[in-house]
XYZ file of C-alpha atoms in Angstrom:
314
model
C -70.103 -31.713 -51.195
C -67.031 -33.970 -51.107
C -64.909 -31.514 -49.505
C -67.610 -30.285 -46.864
C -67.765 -34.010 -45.839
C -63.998 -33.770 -45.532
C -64.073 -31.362 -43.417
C -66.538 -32.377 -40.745
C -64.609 -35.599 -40.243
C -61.449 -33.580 -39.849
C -62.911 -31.613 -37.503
C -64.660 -34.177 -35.386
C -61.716 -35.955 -35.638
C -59.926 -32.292 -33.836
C -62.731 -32.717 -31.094
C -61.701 -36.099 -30.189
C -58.140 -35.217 -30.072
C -58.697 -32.249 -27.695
C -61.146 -34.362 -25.850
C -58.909 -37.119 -25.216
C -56.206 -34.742 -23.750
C -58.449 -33.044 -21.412
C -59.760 -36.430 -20.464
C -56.126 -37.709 -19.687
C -54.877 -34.427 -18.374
C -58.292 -34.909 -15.764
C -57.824 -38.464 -14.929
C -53.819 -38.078 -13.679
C -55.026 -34.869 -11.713
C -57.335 -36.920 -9.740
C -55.307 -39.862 -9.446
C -52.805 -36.989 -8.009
C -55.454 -36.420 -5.772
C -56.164 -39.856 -5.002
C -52.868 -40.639 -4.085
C -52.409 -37.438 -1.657
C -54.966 -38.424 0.022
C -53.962 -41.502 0.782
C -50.949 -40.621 2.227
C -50.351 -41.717 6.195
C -51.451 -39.498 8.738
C -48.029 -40.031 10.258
C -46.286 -37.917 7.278
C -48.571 -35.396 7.288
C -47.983 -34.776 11.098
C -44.301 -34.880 10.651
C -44.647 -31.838 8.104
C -46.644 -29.854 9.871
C -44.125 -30.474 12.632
C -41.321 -29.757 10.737
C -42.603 -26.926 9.245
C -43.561 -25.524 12.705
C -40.129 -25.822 14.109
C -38.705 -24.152 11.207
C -40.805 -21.204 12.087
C -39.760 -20.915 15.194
C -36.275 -21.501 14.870
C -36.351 -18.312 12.555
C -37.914 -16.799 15.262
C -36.437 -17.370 18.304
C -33.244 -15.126 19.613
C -30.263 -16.122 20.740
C -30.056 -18.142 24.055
C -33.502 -19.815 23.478
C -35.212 -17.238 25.385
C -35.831 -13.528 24.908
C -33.263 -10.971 26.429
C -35.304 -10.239 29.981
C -36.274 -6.560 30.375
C -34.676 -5.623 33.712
C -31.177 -4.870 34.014
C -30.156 -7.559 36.924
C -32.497 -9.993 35.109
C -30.116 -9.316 31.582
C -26.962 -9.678 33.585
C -27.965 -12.810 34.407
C -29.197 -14.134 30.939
C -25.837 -13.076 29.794
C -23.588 -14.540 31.819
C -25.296 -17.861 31.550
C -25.071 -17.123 27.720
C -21.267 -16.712 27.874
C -20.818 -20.057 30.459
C -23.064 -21.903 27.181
C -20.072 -20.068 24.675
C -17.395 -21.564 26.929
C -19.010 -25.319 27.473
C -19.402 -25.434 23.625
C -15.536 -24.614 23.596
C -14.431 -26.841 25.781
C -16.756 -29.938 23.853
C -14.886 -28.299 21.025
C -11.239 -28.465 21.805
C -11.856 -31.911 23.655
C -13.055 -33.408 20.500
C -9.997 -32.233 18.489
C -7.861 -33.582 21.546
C -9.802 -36.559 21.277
C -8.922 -37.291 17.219
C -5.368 -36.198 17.661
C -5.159 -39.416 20.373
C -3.200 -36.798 23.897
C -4.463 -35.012 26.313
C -4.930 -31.593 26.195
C -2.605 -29.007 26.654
C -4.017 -26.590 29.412
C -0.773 -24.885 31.112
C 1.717 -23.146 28.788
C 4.604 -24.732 27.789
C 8.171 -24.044 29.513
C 10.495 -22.512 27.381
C 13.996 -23.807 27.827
C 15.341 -20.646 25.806
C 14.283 -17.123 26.062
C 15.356 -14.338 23.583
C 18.266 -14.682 21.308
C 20.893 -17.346 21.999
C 24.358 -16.690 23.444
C 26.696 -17.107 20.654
C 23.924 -14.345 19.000
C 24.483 -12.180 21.804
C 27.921 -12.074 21.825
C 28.355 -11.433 18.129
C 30.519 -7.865 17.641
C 32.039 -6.341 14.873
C 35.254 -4.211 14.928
C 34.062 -0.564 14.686
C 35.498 -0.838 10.495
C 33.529 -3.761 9.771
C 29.997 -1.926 11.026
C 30.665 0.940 9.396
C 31.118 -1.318 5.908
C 28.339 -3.575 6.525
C 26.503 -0.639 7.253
C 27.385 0.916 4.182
C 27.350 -2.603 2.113
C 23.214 -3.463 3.563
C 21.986 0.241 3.323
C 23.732 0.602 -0.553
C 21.912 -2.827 -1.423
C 18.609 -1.346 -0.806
C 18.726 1.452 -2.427
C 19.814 4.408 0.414
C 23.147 6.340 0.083
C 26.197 6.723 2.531
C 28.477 9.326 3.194
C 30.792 9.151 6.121
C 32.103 12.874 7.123
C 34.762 14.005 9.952
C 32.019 16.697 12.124
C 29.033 17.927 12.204
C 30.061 21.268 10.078
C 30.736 18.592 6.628
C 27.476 17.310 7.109
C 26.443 20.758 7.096
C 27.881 21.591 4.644
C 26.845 18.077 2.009
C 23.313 18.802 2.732
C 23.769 22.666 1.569
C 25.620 21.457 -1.660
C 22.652 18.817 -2.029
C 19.771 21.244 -2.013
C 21.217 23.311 -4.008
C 22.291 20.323 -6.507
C 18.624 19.268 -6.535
C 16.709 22.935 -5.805
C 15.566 22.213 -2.768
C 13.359 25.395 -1.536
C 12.063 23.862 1.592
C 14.119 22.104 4.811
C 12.516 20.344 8.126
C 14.589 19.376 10.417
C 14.206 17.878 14.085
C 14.684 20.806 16.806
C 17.907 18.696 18.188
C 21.290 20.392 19.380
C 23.618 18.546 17.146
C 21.275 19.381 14.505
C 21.555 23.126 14.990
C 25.178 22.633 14.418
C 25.021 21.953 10.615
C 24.541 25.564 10.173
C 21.426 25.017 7.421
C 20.182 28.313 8.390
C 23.032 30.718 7.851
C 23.766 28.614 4.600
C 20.472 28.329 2.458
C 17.956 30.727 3.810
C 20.203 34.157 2.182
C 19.505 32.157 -1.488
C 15.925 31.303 -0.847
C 15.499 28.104 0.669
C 13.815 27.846 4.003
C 14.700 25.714 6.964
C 12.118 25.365 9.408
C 12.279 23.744 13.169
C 9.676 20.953 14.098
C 6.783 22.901 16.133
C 9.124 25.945 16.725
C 6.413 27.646 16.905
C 4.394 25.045 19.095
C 1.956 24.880 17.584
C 1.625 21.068 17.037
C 1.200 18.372 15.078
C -1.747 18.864 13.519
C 0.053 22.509 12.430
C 3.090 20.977 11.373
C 1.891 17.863 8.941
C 1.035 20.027 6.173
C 4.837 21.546 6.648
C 6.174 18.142 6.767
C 4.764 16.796 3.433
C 5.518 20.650 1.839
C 9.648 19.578 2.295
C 11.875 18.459 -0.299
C 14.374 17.526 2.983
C 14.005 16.175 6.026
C 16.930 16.315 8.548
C 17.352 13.932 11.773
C 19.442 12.575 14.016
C 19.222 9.008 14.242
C 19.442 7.614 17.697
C 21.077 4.143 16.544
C 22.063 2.024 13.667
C 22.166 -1.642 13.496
C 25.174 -2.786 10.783
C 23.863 -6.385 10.281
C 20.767 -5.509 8.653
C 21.706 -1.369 7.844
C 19.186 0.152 9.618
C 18.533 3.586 11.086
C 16.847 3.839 14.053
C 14.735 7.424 14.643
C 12.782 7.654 17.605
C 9.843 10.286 18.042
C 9.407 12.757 20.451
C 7.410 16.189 21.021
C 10.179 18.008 19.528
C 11.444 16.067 16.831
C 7.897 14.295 15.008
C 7.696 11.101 13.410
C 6.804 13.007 10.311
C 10.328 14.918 9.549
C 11.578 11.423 8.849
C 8.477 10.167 6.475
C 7.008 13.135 4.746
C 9.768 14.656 2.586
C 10.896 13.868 -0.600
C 14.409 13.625 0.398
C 16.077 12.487 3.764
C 18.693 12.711 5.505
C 19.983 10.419 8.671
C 22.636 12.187 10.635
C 24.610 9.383 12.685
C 27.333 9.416 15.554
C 29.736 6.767 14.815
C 29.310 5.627 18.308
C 26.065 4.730 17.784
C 26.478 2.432 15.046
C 26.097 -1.323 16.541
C 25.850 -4.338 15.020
C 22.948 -6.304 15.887
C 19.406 -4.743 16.197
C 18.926 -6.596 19.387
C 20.759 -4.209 20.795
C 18.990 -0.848 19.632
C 15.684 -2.970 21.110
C 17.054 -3.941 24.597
C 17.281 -0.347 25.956
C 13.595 0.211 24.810
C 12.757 -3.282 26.718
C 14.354 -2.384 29.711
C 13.026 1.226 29.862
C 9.602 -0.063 30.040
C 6.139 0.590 28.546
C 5.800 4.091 29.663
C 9.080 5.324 28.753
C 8.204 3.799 24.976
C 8.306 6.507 22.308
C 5.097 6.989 20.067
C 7.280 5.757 17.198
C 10.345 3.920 16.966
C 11.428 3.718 13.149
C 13.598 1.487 11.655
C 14.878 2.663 8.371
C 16.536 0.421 6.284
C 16.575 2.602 2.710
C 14.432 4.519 0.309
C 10.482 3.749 0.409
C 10.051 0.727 -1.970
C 6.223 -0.881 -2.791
C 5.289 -3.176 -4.979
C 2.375 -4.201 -6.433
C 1.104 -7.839 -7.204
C 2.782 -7.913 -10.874
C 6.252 -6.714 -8.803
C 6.294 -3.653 -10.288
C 8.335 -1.529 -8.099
C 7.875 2.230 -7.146
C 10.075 4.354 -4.850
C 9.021 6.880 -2.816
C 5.254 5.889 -2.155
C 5.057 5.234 1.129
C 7.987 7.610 2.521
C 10.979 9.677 1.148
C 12.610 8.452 -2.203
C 15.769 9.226 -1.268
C 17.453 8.378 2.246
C 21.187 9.210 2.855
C 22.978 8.694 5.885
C 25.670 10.987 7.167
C 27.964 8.941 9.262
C 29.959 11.249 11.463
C 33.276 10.872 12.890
């Protein structure tokens, strides 16, 4: 009987606790109440304010108004669009003119000095010294030089090459002094074709596939700039862009007299000739393909032939 008397108190007592939270938990939700209520009329217009502009910020379109449905009508909307772009500008670049103290800067600039400066200009090297600064820049990066008395030696390196490294397949650019080197007569009796950029004219599109196919590729460079030993290979319907890119192996043949030594002035003739006399591509080859990725790691032979060797004639 003791313990059943226990028990009651222990669990009247449980009602009382239970009760007492739901009491307290009741009481702060009405003061809650209470209080919102009590709020200002003033906030509770500014919310419902707020929230209405918020709504129609999201939906109104650009401009403030709704793109009009006829055509004259959206011509209009636009261009007063675009004179709201530019008076946002100007505020813009007045206000940075404004924090830097000066006036803004609304005609260009004159430019005392146009181009490269005279002493630049009229910097030559003796004929020797481009051909060993050529040899000196193009060796430092990687590319190979061989200087040879005619056309028929060049020929004749380029035979002893392919069949050094098994060359099977030869592109070359469909130029005179190309035809010269006598590849044909040389390499196609032991197997190894030569083939003519779009002999056939057939095209780019036909000849791509050739291009990449090549273990050579055989041009004739139309300059060379010593100070920073360059080749310069300009593209044309009958000699493609591709003969010097695609191959595994290439090889540059160059005139000695059209080794300079600045590459200002392999770029002045193309300046002078004008934009419609420009050449889809005008390469500048200054060695072997190198890329590297973030870590430096350095691969040739990625992003164009591995191996680049110019045959300086004369």
């Amino acid at each position: 009987m003791g313990e059943d008397m226990k028990r009651q108190q222990a669990s009247a007592a449980g009602g009382e606790g239970v009760g007492a939270g739901r009491a307290v938990d009741s009481a702060a939700q009405s003061t809650a109440s209470t209080r919102e209520s009590a709020a200002p009329p003033e906030a509770a217009t500014q919310a419902a304010a707020s929230a209405g502009q918020s709504e129609s910020a999201q939906a109104e379109p650009p401009g403030g108004t709704a793109p009009p449905e006829s055509a004259a009508s959206r011509r209009e909307w636009l261009s007063e669009l675009e004179e709201q772009s530019k008076r946002r500008q100007q505020a813009f670049m007045d206000g940075i003119a404004a924090k830097l103290g000066r006036p803004r800067q609304l005609e260009r600039p004159v430019q005392p000095r146009r181009g490269a400066p005279a002493f630049w200009r009229e910097f030559q090297w003796s004929p020797e010294e481009r051909a060993a600064k050529l040899r000196e820049h193009f060796e430092a990066a990687g590319g190979k030089l061989a200087e040879l008395p005619d056309l028929e030696a060049a020929g004749r390196f380029i035979a002893e090459q392919a069949r050094e490294m098994k060359a099977r397949r030869i592109l070359r650019q469909d130029e005179a002094e190309l035809a010269r080197l006598g590849l044909e007569p040389a390499l196609e009796p032991e197997g190894c074709e030569v083939r003519v950029w779009n002999e056939d004219g057939a095209g780019r599109e036909s000849w791509l596939p050739r291009a990449a196919e090549a273990d050579f590729g055989v041009v004739l460079a139309d300059g060379a700039a010593a100070y920073t030993g360059s080749v310069c290979v300009r593209s044309a319907p009958h000699k493609g862009r591709s003969v010097s890119l695609l191959p595994t192996a290439l090889f540059v043949v160059l005139p000695r007299e059209r080794l300079a030594t600045r590459l200002g002035e392999l770029l002045l003739p193309l300046d002078e000739a004008g934009r419609e006399a420009m050449p889809a591509g005008v390469h500048f080859i200054s060695g072997p393909s190198r890329s590297a990725d973030i870590e430096n790691d350095l691969t040739i032979g990625v992003h164009g032939p591995g191996i680049v060797t110019i045959l300086l004639i004369g």
